Amino acid sequence: GAVVSQHPSRVICKSGTSVKIECRSLDFQATTMFWYRQFPKKSLMLMATSNEGSKATYEQGVEKDKFLINHASLTLSTLTVTSAHPEDSSFYICSASGLNTGELFFGEGSRLTVL
Amino acid sequence: KQEVTQIPAALSVPEGENLVLNCSFTDSAIYNLQWFRQDPGKGLTSLLLIQSSQREQTSGRLNASLDKSSGRSTLYIAASQPGDSATYLCAVKNTGNQFYFGTGTSLTVIP
């Protein structure tokens, strides 16, 4: 199947700093990418949907100034957690779609810990 | 709005048993249905994709069925192994570009 790569897999940062997570589709053009947050033993919580070249659509309750999403090319989307706080510590996962089949492919996830 | 439900939430079976995981959805106007597996601390791995015009898909010991009219899908796992222990999620894609996920079934296969 198609491959989506997410980097970094783990990141630890100090409170107040910003962290960028990258999501790349390695072998297909991802017209749409999705960003999720997952709490322990909970299901995925969709944060935002991004289409290449346009602004991301954020879900209700997700601060767009806090979680900056950029989808500048058909193979790369980034999530930047700005001015991170301990409550932003979580598991963030991206996914991508773009094949005619409508299949969804996920990255490996990024564990963010804010001290 | 599409709602996706997975039952049971958790399941424990002895190694070697066959098992069925269930997924139901409220709106039958879907584009496809996809089954995923998630291991702890990892992303989701796609297992099977069923297009709306299809009734089932098979991959190795896995078989997924789709009954669009009744809003149901099942994932059948034959001869379960401890390595099958994971959380299994189903997701429905509508004709737009939205995906709706179930809350998952946590499977434990006991050696």
mmCIF file of C-alpha atoms in Angstrom:
data_model
loop_
_atom_site.group_PDB
_atom_site.id
_atom_site.type_symbol
_atom_site.label_atom_id
_atom_site.label_comp_id
_atom_site.label_asym_id
_atom_site.label_seq_id
_atom_site.Cartn_x
_atom_site.Cartn_y
_atom_site.Cartn_z
ATOM 1 C CA GLY A 1 0.000 0.000 0.000
ATOM 2 C CA ALA A 2 0.913 3.649 -0.176
ATOM 3 C CA VAL A 3 3.252 5.080 2.420
ATOM 4 C CA VAL A 4 2.812 8.104 4.636
ATOM 5 C CA SER A 5 5.784 9.133 6.713
ATOM 6 C CA GLN A 6 5.473 11.260 9.830
ATOM 7 C CA HIS A 7 8.391 12.917 11.585
ATOM 8 C CA PRO A 8 9.479 13.189 14.328
ATOM 9 C CA SER A 9 8.074 10.134 16.062
ATOM 10 C CA ARG A 10 8.864 11.580 19.470
ATOM 11 C CA VAL A 11 9.575 15.107 20.558
ATOM 12 C CA ILE A 12 10.110 16.660 23.963
ATOM 13 C CA CYS A 13 10.067 20.420 24.288
ATOM 14 C CA LYS A 14 9.920 23.099 26.915
ATOM 15 C CA SER A 15 6.762 25.018 27.630
ATOM 16 C CA GLY A 16 6.453 28.094 25.436
ATOM 17 C CA THR A 17 8.372 26.741 22.468
ATOM 18 C CA SER A 18 6.947 25.732 19.098
ATOM 19 C CA VAL A 19 7.137 22.291 17.576
ATOM 20 C CA LYS A 20 6.697 21.295 13.933
ATOM 21 C CA ILE A 21 5.532 17.856 12.831
ATOM 22 C CA GLU A 22 5.845 16.809 9.206
ATOM 23 C CA CYS A 23 3.634 14.438 7.276
ATOM 24 C CA ARG A 24 4.774 13.223 3.860
ATOM 25 C CA SER A 25 3.116 11.005 1.295
ATOM 26 C CA LEU A 26 6.032 9.136 -0.217
ATOM 27 C CA ASP A 27 4.555 7.493 -3.281
ATOM 28 C CA PHE A 28 1.330 9.272 -4.134
ATOM 29 C CA GLN A 29 -0.083 12.758 -4.372
ATOM 30 C CA ALA A 30 -2.109 13.534 -1.292
ATOM 31 C CA THR A 31 -4.784 15.994 -2.283
ATOM 32 C CA THR A 32 -6.162 15.935 1.239
ATOM 33 C CA MET A 33 -4.407 15.446 4.539
ATOM 34 C CA PHE A 34 -5.932 15.124 7.950
ATOM 35 C CA TRP A 35 -4.506 15.782 11.396
ATOM 36 C CA TYR A 36 -5.722 13.970 14.481
ATOM 37 C CA ARG A 37 -5.034 14.002 18.163
ATOM 38 C CA GLN A 38 -5.372 10.871 20.237
ATOM 39 C CA PHE A 39 -5.583 10.643 24.012
ATOM 40 C CA PRO A 40 -4.621 7.437 25.830
ATOM 41 C CA LYS A 41 -7.069 4.610 25.168
ATOM 42 C CA LYS A 42 -9.311 6.951 23.207
ATOM 43 C CA SER A 43 -10.302 7.115 19.596
ATOM 44 C CA LEU A 44 -8.977 9.600 17.058
ATOM 45 C CA MET A 45 -10.084 13.191 17.355
ATOM 46 C CA LEU A 46 -10.009 15.018 14.040
ATOM 47 C CA MET A 47 -8.337 18.399 14.393
ATOM 48 C CA ALA A 48 -8.324 19.714 10.851
ATOM 49 C CA THR A 49 -8.561 18.860 7.183
ATOM 50 C CA SER A 50 -6.158 20.407 4.722
ATOM 51 C CA ASN A 51 -6.327 20.476 0.961
ATOM 52 C CA GLU A 52 -3.222 21.239 -1.010
ATOM 53 C CA GLY A 53 -2.828 24.934 -1.660
ATOM 54 C CA SER A 54 -5.709 26.110 0.474
ATOM 55 C CA LYS A 55 -6.286 26.947 4.103
ATOM 56 C CA ALA A 56 -7.018 24.159 6.500
ATOM 57 C CA THR A 57 -10.517 23.570 7.803
ATOM 58 C CA TYR A 58 -10.446 23.225 11.565
ATOM 59 C CA GLU A 59 -12.881 21.253 13.669
ATOM 60 C CA GLN A 60 -14.907 23.039 16.267
ATOM 61 C CA GLY A 61 -12.926 23.716 19.403
ATOM 62 C CA VAL A 62 -9.516 23.479 17.759
ATOM 63 C CA GLU A 63 -7.560 26.725 17.934
ATOM 64 C CA LYS A 64 -6.197 27.502 14.501
ATOM 65 C CA ASP A 65 -3.698 30.006 15.874
ATOM 66 C CA LYS A 66 -2.421 27.364 18.233
ATOM 67 C CA PHE A 67 -2.222 24.523 15.748
ATOM 68 C CA LEU A 68 -0.904 25.884 12.471
ATOM 69 C CA ILE A 69 -1.401 23.579 9.514
ATOM 70 C CA ASN A 70 0.270 24.051 6.172
ATOM 71 C CA HIS A 71 -0.249 21.906 3.087
ATOM 72 C CA ALA A 72 2.002 23.626 0.585
ATOM 73 C CA SER A 73 2.552 20.687 -1.740
ATOM 74 C CA LEU A 74 0.842 17.466 -2.750
ATOM 75 C CA THR A 75 3.272 15.444 -0.686
ATOM 76 C CA LEU A 76 3.814 17.484 2.460
ATOM 77 C CA SER A 77 1.692 18.854 5.268
ATOM 78 C CA THR A 78 2.986 20.281 8.514
ATOM 79 C CA LEU A 79 1.435 20.819 11.924
ATOM 80 C CA THR A 80 3.066 23.426 14.134
ATOM 81 C CA VAL A 81 2.092 23.531 17.788
ATOM 82 C CA THR A 82 2.807 27.090 18.787
ATOM 83 C CA SER A 83 3.694 28.192 22.300
ATOM 84 C CA ALA A 84 3.272 24.645 23.525
ATOM 85 C CA HIS A 85 1.985 23.950 27.017
ATOM 86 C CA PRO A 86 1.901 20.705 29.004
ATOM 87 C CA GLU A 87 -1.760 20.215 28.130
ATOM 88 C CA ASP A 88 -0.736 19.998 24.470
ATOM 89 C CA SER A 89 1.151 16.803 25.263
ATOM 90 C CA SER A 90 -0.488 14.118 23.200
ATOM 91 C CA PHE A 91 -0.170 11.694 20.305
ATOM 92 C CA TYR A 92 -0.646 13.438 16.958
ATOM 93 C CA ILE A 93 -1.346 11.440 13.804
ATOM 94 C CA CYS A 94 -1.679 12.497 10.202
ATOM 95 C CA SER A 95 -3.409 10.728 7.348
ATOM 96 C CA ALA A 96 -3.575 11.312 3.633
ATOM 97 C CA SER A 97 -5.883 10.486 0.788
ATOM 98 C CA GLY A 98 -5.538 11.105 -2.896
ATOM 99 C CA LEU A 99 -5.878 7.852 -4.745
ATOM 100 C CA ASN A 100 -8.943 7.156 -6.866
ATOM 101 C CA THR A 101 -9.874 4.365 -4.489
ATOM 102 C CA GLY A 102 -10.446 6.876 -1.711
ATOM 103 C CA GLU A 103 -8.207 4.858 0.558
ATOM 104 C CA LEU A 104 -6.835 6.574 3.637
ATOM 105 C CA PHE A 105 -3.242 6.081 4.749
ATOM 106 C CA PHE A 106 -1.802 7.022 8.116
ATOM 107 C CA GLY A 107 1.539 8.202 9.346
ATOM 108 C CA GLU A 108 3.243 6.513 12.277
ATOM 109 C CA GLY A 109 2.223 9.199 14.718
ATOM 110 C CA SER A 110 4.195 11.720 16.790
ATOM 111 C CA ARG A 111 4.358 11.665 20.574
ATOM 112 C CA LEU A 112 4.677 15.219 21.883
ATOM 113 C CA THR A 113 5.695 15.818 25.480
ATOM 114 C CA VAL A 114 5.759 19.398 26.732
ATOM 115 C CA LEU A 115 7.676 19.909 29.959
ATOM 116 C CA LYS B 1 -24.400 13.100 10.239
ATOM 117 C CA GLN B 2 -22.826 9.684 9.803
ATOM 118 C CA GLU B 3 -22.339 7.737 13.017
ATOM 119 C CA VAL B 4 -20.137 4.661 13.185
ATOM 120 C CA THR B 5 -20.383 2.149 15.999
ATOM 121 C CA GLN B 6 -18.181 -0.800 16.790
ATOM 122 C CA ILE B 7 -19.236 -3.668 18.986
ATOM 123 C CA PRO B 8 -17.808 -5.095 21.156
ATOM 124 C CA ALA B 9 -15.496 -2.465 22.606
ATOM 125 C CA ALA B 10 -13.163 -5.172 23.844
ATOM 126 C CA LEU B 11 -12.760 -8.851 23.119
ATOM 127 C CA SER B 12 -10.500 -11.578 24.492
ATOM 128 C CA VAL B 13 -10.174 -14.919 22.749
ATOM 129 C CA PRO B 14 -7.830 -17.896 23.077
ATOM 130 C CA GLU B 15 -5.303 -18.399 20.343
ATOM 131 C CA GLY B 16 -6.603 -20.305 17.345
ATOM 132 C CA GLU B 17 -10.192 -19.150 17.568
ATOM 133 C CA ASN B 18 -12.016 -17.510 14.709
ATOM 134 C CA LEU B 19 -13.629 -14.198 15.567
ATOM 135 C CA VAL B 20 -15.851 -11.497 14.139
ATOM 136 C CA LEU B 21 -15.683 -7.777 14.752
ATOM 137 C CA ASN B 22 -18.683 -5.630 13.953
ATOM 138 C CA CYS B 23 -19.054 -2.165 12.520
ATOM 139 C CA SER B 24 -22.338 -0.387 11.875
ATOM 140 C CA PHE B 25 -23.046 2.961 10.265
ATOM 141 C CA THR B 26 -26.188 5.057 10.063
ATOM 142 C CA ASP B 27 -25.996 6.536 6.551
ATOM 143 C CA SER B 28 -25.767 4.002 3.752
ATOM 144 C CA ALA B 29 -24.645 6.591 1.179
ATOM 145 C CA ILE B 30 -20.980 5.732 1.541
ATOM 146 C CA TYR B 31 -18.078 5.752 -0.888
ATOM 147 C CA ASN B 32 -16.096 3.042 0.838
ATOM 148 C CA LEU B 33 -15.400 1.373 4.165
ATOM 149 C CA GLN B 34 -11.945 0.677 5.491
ATOM 150 C CA TRP B 35 -10.692 -1.497 8.333
ATOM 151 C CA PHE B 36 -7.583 -0.489 10.236
ATOM 152 C CA ARG B 37 -5.427 -1.926 12.942
ATOM 153 C CA GLN B 38 -3.680 0.194 15.569
ATOM 154 C CA ASP B 39 -0.952 -1.074 17.857
ATOM 155 C CA PRO B 40 -0.254 0.879 21.079
ATOM 156 C CA GLY B 41 1.668 4.082 20.425
ATOM 157 C CA LYS B 42 1.538 3.608 16.670
ATOM 158 C CA GLY B 43 -0.357 4.961 13.719
ATOM 159 C CA LEU B 44 -3.114 3.080 11.927
ATOM 160 C CA THR B 45 -2.373 0.347 9.421
ATOM 161 C CA SER B 46 -4.853 -0.197 6.626
ATOM 162 C CA LEU B 47 -6.090 -3.794 6.529
ATOM 163 C CA LEU B 48 -8.865 -3.916 3.983
ATOM 164 C CA LEU B 49 -10.736 -1.462 1.811
ATOM 165 C CA ILE B 50 -14.220 -2.233 0.507
ATOM 166 C CA GLN B 51 -15.724 0.001 -2.126
ATOM 167 C CA SER B 52 -19.441 0.710 -1.895
ATOM 168 C CA SER B 53 -20.147 -1.559 -4.876
ATOM 169 C CA GLN B 54 -18.324 -4.505 -3.322
ATOM 170 C CA ARG B 55 -19.594 -7.090 -0.850
ATOM 171 C CA GLU B 56 -16.349 -8.379 0.597
ATOM 172 C CA GLN B 57 -12.581 -8.273 0.503
ATOM 173 C CA THR B 58 -10.055 -10.834 1.672
ATOM 174 C CA SER B 59 -6.433 -10.627 2.681
ATOM 175 C CA GLY B 60 -4.804 -13.691 4.180
ATOM 176 C CA ARG B 61 -6.673 -14.651 7.352
ATOM 177 C CA LEU B 62 -8.822 -11.526 7.187
ATOM 178 C CA ASN B 63 -12.156 -11.197 5.460
ATOM 179 C CA ALA B 64 -14.263 -8.075 5.524
ATOM 180 C CA SER B 65 -17.863 -7.936 4.380
ATOM 181 C CA LEU B 66 -20.087 -5.001 3.599
ATOM 182 C CA ASP B 67 -23.875 -4.825 3.630
ATOM 183 C CA LYS B 68 -24.536 -1.247 2.675
ATOM 184 C CA SER B 69 -28.317 -1.455 2.839
ATOM 185 C CA SER B 70 -28.282 -2.566 6.452
ATOM 186 C CA GLY B 71 -25.349 -0.321 7.362
ATOM 187 C CA ARG B 72 -23.102 -3.123 8.555
ATOM 188 C CA SER B 73 -19.634 -4.461 8.027
ATOM 189 C CA THR B 74 -17.851 -7.343 9.684
ATOM 190 C CA LEU B 75 -14.183 -8.201 9.946
ATOM 191 C CA TYR B 76 -13.583 -11.918 10.247
ATOM 192 C CA ILE B 77 -10.231 -13.086 11.577
ATOM 193 C CA ALA B 78 -9.474 -16.753 11.124
ATOM 194 C CA ALA B 79 -7.219 -18.798 13.376
ATOM 195 C CA SER B 80 -6.326 -15.876 15.623
ATOM 196 C CA GLN B 81 -2.758 -15.401 16.817
ATOM 197 C CA PRO B 82 -1.287 -13.393 19.708
ATOM 198 C CA GLY B 83 0.178 -11.026 17.120
ATOM 199 C CA ASP B 84 -3.363 -10.098 16.122
ATOM 200 C CA SER B 85 -3.788 -8.358 19.472
ATOM 201 C CA ALA B 86 -4.440 -4.690 18.695
ATOM 202 C CA THR B 87 -7.254 -2.181 18.374
ATOM 203 C CA TYR B 88 -9.298 -2.546 15.202
ATOM 204 C CA LEU B 89 -11.101 0.447 13.775
ATOM 205 C CA CYS B 90 -13.485 0.797 10.897
ATOM 206 C CA ALA B 91 -13.916 4.024 8.964
ATOM 207 C CA VAL B 92 -16.540 5.070 6.479
ATOM 208 C CA LYS B 93 -15.843 7.555 3.713
ATOM 209 C CA ASN B 94 -18.742 9.559 2.381
ATOM 210 C CA THR B 95 -19.066 10.787 -1.187
ATOM 211 C CA GLY B 96 -17.383 14.017 -0.197
ATOM 212 C CA ASN B 97 -14.023 13.706 1.452
ATOM 213 C CA GLN B 98 -14.998 13.053 5.035
ATOM 214 C CA PHE B 99 -14.112 9.984 7.017
ATOM 215 C CA TYR B 100 -16.028 8.782 10.047
ATOM 216 C CA PHE B 101 -14.364 6.446 12.504
ATOM 217 C CA GLY B 102 -15.756 3.957 14.948
ATOM 218 C CA THR B 103 -14.396 3.918 18.491
ATOM 219 C CA GLY B 104 -12.614 0.636 17.899
ATOM 220 C CA THR B 105 -12.553 -2.888 19.273
ATOM 221 C CA SER B 106 -9.616 -3.799 21.472
ATOM 222 C CA LEU B 107 -8.684 -7.403 20.708
ATOM 223 C CA THR B 108 -6.557 -9.588 22.960
ATOM 224 C CA VAL B 109 -5.558 -13.034 21.747
ATOM 225 C CA ILE B 110 -4.426 -15.161 24.651
ATOM 226 C CA PRO B 111 -1.607 -17.634 23.958
#
